[in-house]
């Protein structure tokens, strides 16, 4: 056997993706036995995307010279390498009897395919697979990680640990539009520049208006200071709790683990005493996504995803919608809380805005939390906690012990759709890090398409189900910029008469097998000046109808530009699907501009 140690210093790792592609290309070779098929199935999308390899494992047929003799296996490797001008080496015999073959320091991807093809065509070879590089999958060493059921528990956790093998959020900045940030050593390393957008000093309570310091001075208020019957409250340090869920420093032998623990947090302060104004939130959305705000310096930490764990009563206004649309058009994904009123989320903003990912909250059993809003505009559910069954069933994250002004750093359990939202934001950061080319629309579709059925119940509607971080991140990492879905669309405009009969737009689906998915995505683009007038249904090929949107006298916002998720698993995929739209009230007209189905 030829000596090889000196070659390791200059190794060029060949990706498992290249080796896997070469293996898959040769699957029709008649001499490849059943065993190789099993081996290939073990090459997961995450491994293809991330794991390098520099060797092949070659299993010879019983009785073959290469199975019995190291010298024969070495000669076989050398002969196969010579045909492509590469220096292949037999390294050693594995315990199973297979041969470990070094690919050589200068072997190109195209040559890898040729080498594999030679092994596959050799009748003495039973299988050939890459010698994949594995990584430790130990739990983080953060001292409170065991209490973060929302990340890892099999029943209703978001299955985050499995995603970390592919992505940890590196290279992604997240804007947390909230109460600002109070210093905490378990988050500090991941904080980058933000801004204080509160212009009213009565709300800001920091003695000044807008400035570049987003520090949270506390948002406490005395009895009825925020209105009759509002009572009193200590400081919430809400933005710091949200930030910890998204990007707390991880594997630092301290505190909690963040979902996207290598992402950066840009804190934008819009909430102070008694809340915050739409005008400040609108400017924060614009600035966070790279837009220009008069009097505010240009943002050097443009966010790829915005977290808004906030809201108020009333439908989304045109002003807020304009800011969100601008952010999305600049490539920033906007994620918002559904609200904590045990009510239809269509009555609240920004939950009811278009082009956002609206998040409902689940408890530890996987059912909708008792407080969480619901409805057809909800896109996805995530753990938000249910502390009526015990504090430990809430969401643990970073906080401060001060009741009014900042004191010592601490950790605490909170519950709310405010806590569910950063779970999805953390997932978006993982996705963008794994596949930077993803658009906001692709991100939303991938999260929905890869969600799992809610482990519990959700009366009223919780979107596509419970988000699954591992499945989603692996899907986008191996998709090469797409979500792997197939889309059928109609761009023929159809006028919607005022208080008139329903209109329909057809899409013919063909080339699919079996039934439609449990998370069929229905994208709708409708222009209408009072969308509460509209009733929207999806009509399946057999005539079955699925209500996408009901009318609402309180939903006065313009237009419907969103994606609905439908469990259409009982329907045959192929056939003519229709979108049915009816205006049920007077004074406004509109147009169905386009719609699409994504399987």
XYZ file of C-alpha atoms in Angstrom:
599
model
C 0.000 0.000 0.000
C 1.389 3.432 -0.915
C 1.975 5.927 1.949
C -0.616 8.757 2.142
C -0.218 10.871 5.323
C 1.440 13.849 3.598
C -1.556 14.322 1.275
C -3.961 15.373 4.030
C -2.476 18.858 4.451
C -3.674 20.027 1.044
C -7.009 18.247 0.889
C -9.785 19.583 -1.326
C -13.071 18.364 0.106
C -15.615 17.245 -2.479
C -19.176 18.026 -1.390
C -21.508 15.157 -0.650
C -23.920 16.819 -3.063
C -21.520 16.168 -5.938
C -20.908 12.588 -4.891
C -24.608 11.950 -4.302
C -25.461 13.349 -7.722
C -22.967 11.025 -9.299
C -24.377 8.073 -7.399
C -27.947 8.935 -8.325
C -26.987 9.362 -11.967
C -25.829 5.772 -12.004
C -28.860 4.192 -10.403
C -29.876 2.456 -13.609
C -26.638 0.434 -13.677
C -27.734 -3.168 -13.543
C -24.830 -4.398 -11.432
C -25.729 -2.143 -8.463
C -27.445 -4.375 -5.933
C -30.201 -3.505 -3.442
C -27.729 -2.534 -0.763
C -26.561 0.625 -2.530
C -30.132 1.877 -2.805
C -30.426 1.685 0.979
C -27.180 3.545 1.367
C -28.274 6.315 -0.983
C -31.516 6.788 0.887
C -29.435 7.650 3.950
C -28.018 10.742 2.236
C -30.399 13.342 3.621
C -30.993 16.769 2.065
C -29.162 18.386 4.969
C -26.138 16.150 4.464
C -26.063 16.892 0.745
C -26.165 20.584 1.447
C -23.631 20.793 4.230
C -21.360 17.789 4.664
C -18.057 17.490 2.784
C -16.488 14.169 1.843
C -13.043 13.159 0.652
C -13.301 9.396 0.439
C -15.507 6.614 -0.860
C -16.565 3.450 0.916
C -16.524 0.545 -1.531
C -18.200 -2.762 -0.716
C -17.036 -5.653 -2.860
C -19.059 -8.735 -3.708
C -18.251 -11.799 -1.579
C -15.455 -13.722 -3.219
C -14.133 -10.715 -5.162
C -10.392 -10.112 -4.943
C -10.977 -6.626 -3.524
C -13.008 -8.118 -0.691
C -10.229 -10.456 0.411
C -6.992 -8.649 -0.376
C -5.894 -5.134 0.590
C -3.349 -5.281 -2.197
C -6.078 -6.076 -4.717
C -8.294 -3.264 -3.433
C -5.369 -0.854 -3.673
C -4.566 -1.956 -7.226
C -8.239 -1.609 -8.177
C -8.371 1.962 -6.807
C -5.174 2.915 -8.613
C -6.451 1.490 -11.908
C -9.766 3.314 -11.684
C -8.039 6.571 -10.775
C -5.574 6.251 -13.627
C -8.400 6.263 -16.151
C -9.324 9.819 -15.118
C -5.806 11.022 -14.361
C -6.313 10.943 -10.581
C -4.324 9.339 -7.793
C -6.754 7.163 -5.837
C -5.580 5.214 -2.798
C -6.878 2.305 -0.765
C -6.699 3.581 2.832
C -7.798 0.715 5.027
C -10.276 -2.090 5.540
C -13.414 -1.277 7.558
C -14.843 -3.634 10.150
C -17.563 -4.639 7.694
C -14.949 -5.668 5.147
C -15.560 -2.631 2.915
C -12.622 -0.702 1.467
C -12.002 2.970 2.265
C -10.733 4.714 -0.887
C -9.138 8.193 -0.844
C -10.278 10.440 -3.709
C -6.992 12.308 -3.999
C -6.159 15.964 -3.422
C -6.804 17.214 -6.966
C -9.839 15.221 -8.047
C -12.460 17.443 -9.681
C -16.226 17.031 -9.363
C -16.491 15.816 -12.950
C -13.845 13.177 -12.261
C -15.717 12.019 -9.164
C -18.648 11.030 -11.351
C -16.330 9.071 -13.646
C -14.715 7.228 -10.737
C -18.086 6.340 -9.213
C -19.369 5.179 -12.596
C -16.381 2.831 -12.885
C -17.069 1.301 -9.477
C -20.779 0.969 -10.237
C -20.074 -0.733 -13.561
C -17.717 -3.224 -11.949
C -19.532 -6.538 -11.346
C -17.240 -7.209 -8.384
C -18.545 -4.116 -6.567
C -21.699 -4.424 -4.449
C -21.982 -0.735 -3.508
C -20.125 2.580 -3.400
C -21.098 5.435 -1.060
C -19.434 8.656 0.180
C -17.521 8.650 3.456
C -19.577 11.492 4.906
C -18.331 13.916 7.529
C -20.599 13.925 10.574
C -20.780 16.524 13.329
C -21.644 16.261 17.008
C -25.346 16.693 17.716
C -25.101 17.308 21.450
C -27.598 19.603 23.136
C -26.404 23.157 23.802
C -24.639 23.569 27.138
C -26.742 26.580 28.154
C -27.753 26.009 31.774
C -31.478 26.684 31.262
C -31.814 24.879 27.937
C -33.608 21.934 29.543
C -36.510 24.264 30.352
C -36.956 25.350 26.728
C -39.546 22.741 25.828
C -40.675 25.000 22.990
C -37.493 24.230 21.057
C -37.118 20.476 21.411
C -40.027 18.593 22.968
C -41.475 15.976 20.627
C -45.125 16.747 21.386
C -45.352 20.478 20.675
C -41.820 21.803 20.359
C -40.746 23.448 17.110
C -38.023 20.848 16.389
C -35.243 23.403 16.346
C -32.167 21.303 17.272
C -32.309 19.310 14.038
C -32.109 22.540 12.045
C -28.869 23.616 13.726
C -26.873 21.025 11.790
C -27.704 23.045 8.662
C -27.986 26.641 9.855
C -27.524 28.791 12.955
C -28.523 32.137 11.448
C -25.094 33.461 10.498
C -25.146 36.535 8.261
C -28.754 37.511 9.016
C -29.882 40.650 10.860
C -33.268 40.631 12.579
C -35.089 43.838 13.469
C -37.071 43.571 16.698
C -39.619 46.394 16.621
C -40.608 46.534 20.277
C -39.744 48.196 23.615
C -36.049 48.396 22.832
C -33.333 46.427 24.595
C -32.067 46.354 28.161
C -28.490 45.102 28.518
C -28.239 41.341 29.051
C -25.003 39.365 28.852
C -26.772 36.367 27.290
C -27.783 38.439 24.243
C -25.246 41.284 24.133
C -22.799 39.656 21.710
C -25.573 39.466 19.093
C -26.846 43.048 19.389
C -26.060 45.512 16.591
C -27.070 49.125 16.092
C -30.747 49.994 16.211
C -32.791 53.150 16.795
C -35.290 54.762 19.160
C -38.268 55.796 16.990
C -40.511 57.100 19.792
C -41.114 60.766 19.054
C -43.519 61.568 21.919
C -41.635 62.085 25.198
C -44.702 61.120 27.244
C -44.405 57.679 25.681
C -40.620 57.444 25.502
C -40.029 58.346 29.216
C -36.325 58.647 28.448
C -36.366 62.418 28.366
C -35.983 62.901 24.639
C -37.452 62.045 21.266
C -35.936 59.999 18.483
C -32.276 59.093 18.714
C -29.813 56.316 17.975
C -30.087 54.763 21.444
C -32.755 52.016 21.591
C -32.127 51.265 25.280
C -35.280 50.296 27.166
C -35.723 52.559 30.240
C -38.823 50.656 31.346
C -42.487 50.874 30.347
C -44.148 50.735 33.788
C -47.279 52.773 34.499
C -49.284 53.721 37.586
C -52.927 52.871 38.242
C -55.142 53.988 35.342
C -52.319 56.109 33.911
C -53.031 54.491 30.521
C -56.793 54.928 30.770
C -59.649 54.159 33.105
C -59.677 50.524 34.107
C -56.171 49.772 32.828
C -54.777 49.282 36.326
C -51.018 49.409 36.830
C -48.041 47.445 35.555
C -44.341 47.043 36.150
C -41.859 47.264 33.291
C -42.155 44.369 30.868
C -38.705 44.382 29.189
C -40.716 42.828 26.382
C -38.236 43.485 23.558
C -35.426 41.820 25.486
C -37.514 38.698 26.049
C -38.303 38.541 22.323
C -34.644 39.088 21.385
C -33.507 36.221 23.611
C -35.856 33.749 21.964
C -34.509 34.691 18.554
C -30.785 35.026 19.161
C -29.606 34.464 22.727
C -25.941 33.486 22.714
C -25.743 29.692 22.741
C -23.214 27.130 23.990
C -21.848 29.684 26.465
C -22.581 27.615 29.598
C -25.172 30.178 30.579
C -28.881 30.867 30.434
C -30.975 30.029 27.397
C -30.353 29.070 23.771
C -31.513 31.248 20.879
C -33.233 29.737 17.840
C -30.962 31.558 15.371
C -28.099 32.002 17.789
C -25.601 33.332 15.257
C -27.984 35.941 13.860
C -27.805 39.601 14.920
C -30.554 41.634 16.583
C -31.180 45.271 15.680
C -33.501 46.649 18.407
C -35.919 49.340 17.236
C -37.793 51.072 20.035
C -41.425 51.984 19.241
C -43.244 50.931 22.434
C -42.976 52.864 25.697
C -45.352 53.867 28.459
C -48.888 52.802 27.481
C -47.801 51.475 24.054
C -46.723 53.119 20.820
C -48.128 54.989 17.841
C -48.662 53.659 14.313
C -46.611 56.538 12.924
C -43.489 55.466 14.832
C -44.023 51.798 13.933
C -44.440 52.676 10.252
C -41.126 54.542 10.239
C -39.422 51.666 12.048
C -40.676 49.153 9.465
C -39.448 51.368 6.648
C -36.029 52.013 8.189
C -35.451 48.415 9.281
C -35.914 47.186 5.711
C -33.555 49.734 4.176
C -36.021 52.487 3.351
C -35.452 56.188 3.967
C -36.981 58.025 6.945
C -36.649 61.805 7.096
C -34.349 62.946 9.901
C -33.022 59.456 10.607
C -29.540 58.379 9.420
C -29.338 55.573 6.855
C -29.576 52.096 8.327
C -26.276 50.203 8.229
C -27.875 47.028 9.643
C -30.683 46.358 7.179
C -32.844 43.477 8.389
C -33.822 40.429 6.369
C -36.694 39.740 8.765
C -38.770 41.960 11.064
C -40.357 40.806 14.338
C -43.490 42.692 15.418
C -44.837 41.154 18.614
C -47.299 44.014 18.981
C -50.765 45.005 17.862
C -53.925 46.957 18.398
C -57.621 46.712 17.651
C -58.975 47.545 14.217
C -58.156 46.300 10.751
C -54.877 47.076 9.042
C -54.832 50.655 7.762
C -53.583 51.716 4.364
C -50.746 53.588 6.083
C -49.430 50.521 7.869
C -50.003 48.333 4.829
C -47.977 50.702 2.687
C -44.984 50.407 5.021
C -45.222 46.600 5.104
C -45.569 46.343 1.344
C -42.499 48.539 0.936
C -40.487 46.357 3.315
C -41.485 43.142 1.545
C -40.713 44.660 -1.847
C -37.233 45.415 -0.518
C -36.844 41.722 0.348
C -37.580 41.807 4.087
C -39.928 39.224 5.589
C -42.400 40.658 8.114
C -43.673 38.413 10.918
C -46.434 39.586 13.262
C -48.362 38.372 16.290
C -51.978 37.270 15.810
C -52.981 38.895 19.123
C -53.989 37.731 22.598
C -57.747 38.402 22.693
C -59.121 34.920 21.922
C -60.760 36.565 18.931
C -60.607 36.581 15.151
C -57.274 38.082 14.151
C -58.918 39.932 11.246
C -60.053 42.536 13.789
C -56.501 43.487 14.752
C -53.462 45.132 13.218
C -50.844 44.354 12.007
C -52.186 40.795 12.210
C -54.729 41.555 9.470
C -52.262 43.196 7.094
C -51.365 41.603 3.767
C -47.881 40.288 2.980
C -47.118 39.360 6.581
C -46.730 36.003 8.314
C -49.346 36.051 11.085
C -48.557 33.757 14.021
C -50.927 32.106 16.484
C -49.729 30.616 19.783
C -49.858 27.039 21.025
C -49.306 25.622 24.478
C -47.177 22.710 25.599
C -49.779 20.152 24.532
C -49.939 21.546 21.002
C -53.419 23.050 21.213
C -54.154 26.690 20.513
C -53.406 28.693 23.650
C -56.595 29.924 25.312
C -55.693 33.577 24.743
C -54.467 33.308 21.154
C -56.316 34.929 18.290
C -57.276 32.706 15.380
C -58.923 32.780 11.966
C -58.363 32.412 8.260
C -55.720 35.157 8.161
C -53.473 33.212 10.557
C -50.641 31.639 8.579
C -48.856 29.410 11.084
C -48.748 28.439 14.754
C -45.730 28.322 17.048
C -45.136 27.743 20.767
C -46.337 30.706 22.815
C -46.919 29.027 26.153
C -49.936 28.427 28.388
C -49.030 29.412 31.949
C -52.467 28.699 33.404
C -51.177 25.140 33.714
C -47.926 26.226 35.400
C -45.175 28.769 34.821
C -42.872 26.115 33.379
C -45.317 25.784 30.487
C -44.527 29.322 29.394
C -41.639 30.479 27.202
C -38.377 31.074 29.057
C -36.139 33.891 27.819
C -33.924 36.809 28.816
C -35.311 39.594 31.001
C -34.459 42.125 33.724
C -35.450 42.063 37.393
C -36.275 45.775 37.622
C -39.915 46.528 38.362
C -39.630 50.079 36.997
C -36.112 50.938 35.848
C -33.374 48.473 34.840
C -31.819 46.405 37.597
C -30.043 43.045 37.328
C -30.396 40.755 34.341
C -32.651 37.747 34.767
C -34.694 35.078 32.992
C -38.443 34.647 33.113
C -41.359 32.725 31.634
C -43.808 34.719 29.499
C -46.768 33.636 27.385
C -48.426 35.168 24.352
C -48.486 35.394 20.599
C -45.652 37.845 21.304
C -43.616 34.802 22.315
C -44.796 32.673 19.386
C -43.789 35.293 16.818
C -40.024 35.267 17.569
C -40.054 31.487 17.122
C -41.062 32.011 13.493
C -38.665 34.944 13.117
C -35.828 32.744 14.370
C -36.845 30.115 11.839
C -36.839 32.705 9.037
C -33.312 33.729 10.055
C -32.190 30.090 9.863
C -33.767 29.802 6.419
C -32.197 32.992 5.058
C -28.806 31.916 6.360
C -29.149 28.496 4.730
C -30.452 29.946 1.444
C -29.947 33.726 1.090
C -31.776 33.858 -2.248
C -35.164 33.093 -0.709
C -37.834 35.759 -1.191
C -40.421 36.619 1.483
C -43.069 34.743 -0.538
C -40.868 31.652 -0.799
C -40.142 31.800 2.909
C -43.824 31.940 3.809
C -44.665 29.089 1.422
C -41.850 26.904 2.734
C -42.866 27.406 6.369
C -46.444 26.452 5.542
C -45.595 23.570 3.214
C -43.326 21.983 5.819
C -45.507 22.529 8.878
C -46.812 19.524 10.764
C -50.355 18.925 11.851
C -51.179 20.635 15.117
C -50.689 18.034 17.889
C -53.771 19.408 19.671
C -56.839 21.360 18.639
C -57.444 24.854 17.277
C -60.984 26.130 17.069
C -61.209 28.978 14.604
C -58.128 28.205 12.529
C -54.377 28.222 13.190
C -53.072 28.328 9.646
C -50.990 25.540 8.161
C -50.236 23.917 11.510
C -47.265 23.912 13.876
C -44.017 25.129 12.339
C -41.303 22.473 11.968
C -37.844 24.072 11.961
C -35.864 20.979 10.991
C -38.025 20.018 8.041
C -38.305 23.591 6.789
C -34.609 24.450 6.970
C -33.588 21.192 5.329
C -36.111 21.778 2.555
C -34.858 25.250 1.650
C -31.190 24.350 2.082
C -31.463 21.571 -0.492
C -33.807 23.399 -2.869
C -31.257 25.608 -4.622
C -33.438 28.683 -4.201
C -36.889 27.177 -4.532
C -39.236 25.467 -2.113
C -39.637 22.409 -4.312
C -43.308 23.208 -4.882
C -45.318 23.342 -8.136
C -47.463 26.420 -8.823
C -50.447 26.809 -11.175
C -51.744 30.329 -11.701
C -54.306 32.503 -13.434
C -53.544 36.107 -14.357
C -56.832 36.839 -16.115
C -58.498 39.796 -14.383
C -62.142 39.358 -13.336
C -64.318 42.312 -12.282
C -66.126 41.950 -8.932
C -69.539 43.655 -9.118
C -70.744 45.760 -6.211
C -73.165 43.799 -4.004
C -73.614 41.409 -6.901
C -73.399 37.777 -7.854
C -70.283 35.713 -7.176
C -67.629 35.590 -9.886
C -65.271 32.687 -10.538
C -61.789 32.259 -12.003
C -60.615 28.754 -13.046
C -57.217 27.063 -12.884
C -56.704 23.662 -14.495
C -54.240 21.441 -12.631
C -52.641 18.538 -14.482
C -49.640 16.273 -14.159
C -50.142 15.714 -10.427
C -50.598 12.317 -8.841
C -52.938 11.476 -5.999
C -54.662 14.005 -3.802
C -53.915 17.636 -3.014
C -51.769 18.339 0.084
C -52.906 19.108 3.616
C -51.319 22.549 3.175
C -52.462 23.587 -0.306
C -51.384 27.214 -0.721
C -53.917 29.559 -2.317
C -52.401 32.916 -3.246
C -54.929 35.689 -3.864
C -54.440 39.191 -5.318
C -57.645 41.262 -5.184
C -58.059 45.022 -5.468
C -61.029 46.255 -3.417
C -61.518 49.414 -1.370
C -63.331 47.695 1.543
C -62.238 44.090 1.756
C -64.656 43.313 4.578
C -67.360 43.167 1.884
C -65.755 40.126 0.275
C -66.455 36.436 0.695
C -63.827 34.194 -0.895
C -64.092 30.437 -1.481
C -61.895 27.823 -3.107
C -63.917 25.386 -5.212
C -62.383 21.945 -5.735
C -62.775 19.963 -8.993
C -65.634 17.930 -7.489
C -67.507 21.087 -6.435
C -66.549 21.006 -2.746
C -65.992 24.496 -1.342
C -63.445 25.729 1.183
C -64.092 29.087 2.828
C -60.966 31.236 2.644
C -62.440 34.508 3.855
C -65.759 35.546 5.342
C -67.236 39.042 5.193
C -66.653 41.365 8.133
C -68.178 44.785 8.818
C -65.115 45.715 10.897
C -62.497 44.939 8.220
C -62.267 48.288 6.422
C -58.775 47.885 4.958
C -58.107 47.893 1.230
C -57.361 44.867 -0.947
C -56.660 41.187 -0.344
C -53.110 40.190 -1.161
C -52.296 37.116 0.856
C -51.846 33.349 0.846
C -54.315 30.960 2.462
C -53.509 27.399 3.519
C -56.174 24.751 2.892
C -56.341 21.123 3.961
C -57.414 19.733 0.589
C -56.096 16.228 1.190
C -59.501 14.682 0.443
C -59.530 16.187 -3.056
C -57.986 14.802 -6.244
C -55.226 17.192 -7.268
C -55.849 17.123 -11.018
C -58.858 18.940 -12.421
C -60.309 22.434 -12.616
C -60.144 24.448 -9.419
C -61.974 27.765 -9.075
C -61.667 30.828 -6.899
C -65.107 32.209 -6.122
C -65.415 35.824 -4.950
C -68.557 37.709 -3.986
C -69.084 41.308 -2.833
C -71.965 41.094 -0.338
C -72.331 44.790 0.535
C -72.888 48.019 -1.395
C -70.696 51.012 -2.307
C -67.415 49.370 -3.350
C -66.240 47.490 -6.418
C -63.066 45.623 -7.126
C -61.134 43.196 -9.286
C -59.683 39.720 -8.900
C -56.292 40.417 -10.482
C -54.739 36.973 -10.175
C -54.582 33.881 -8.021
C -52.486 30.731 -7.783
C -52.350 27.244 -6.318
C -49.074 25.904 -4.927
C -48.852 22.161 -4.318
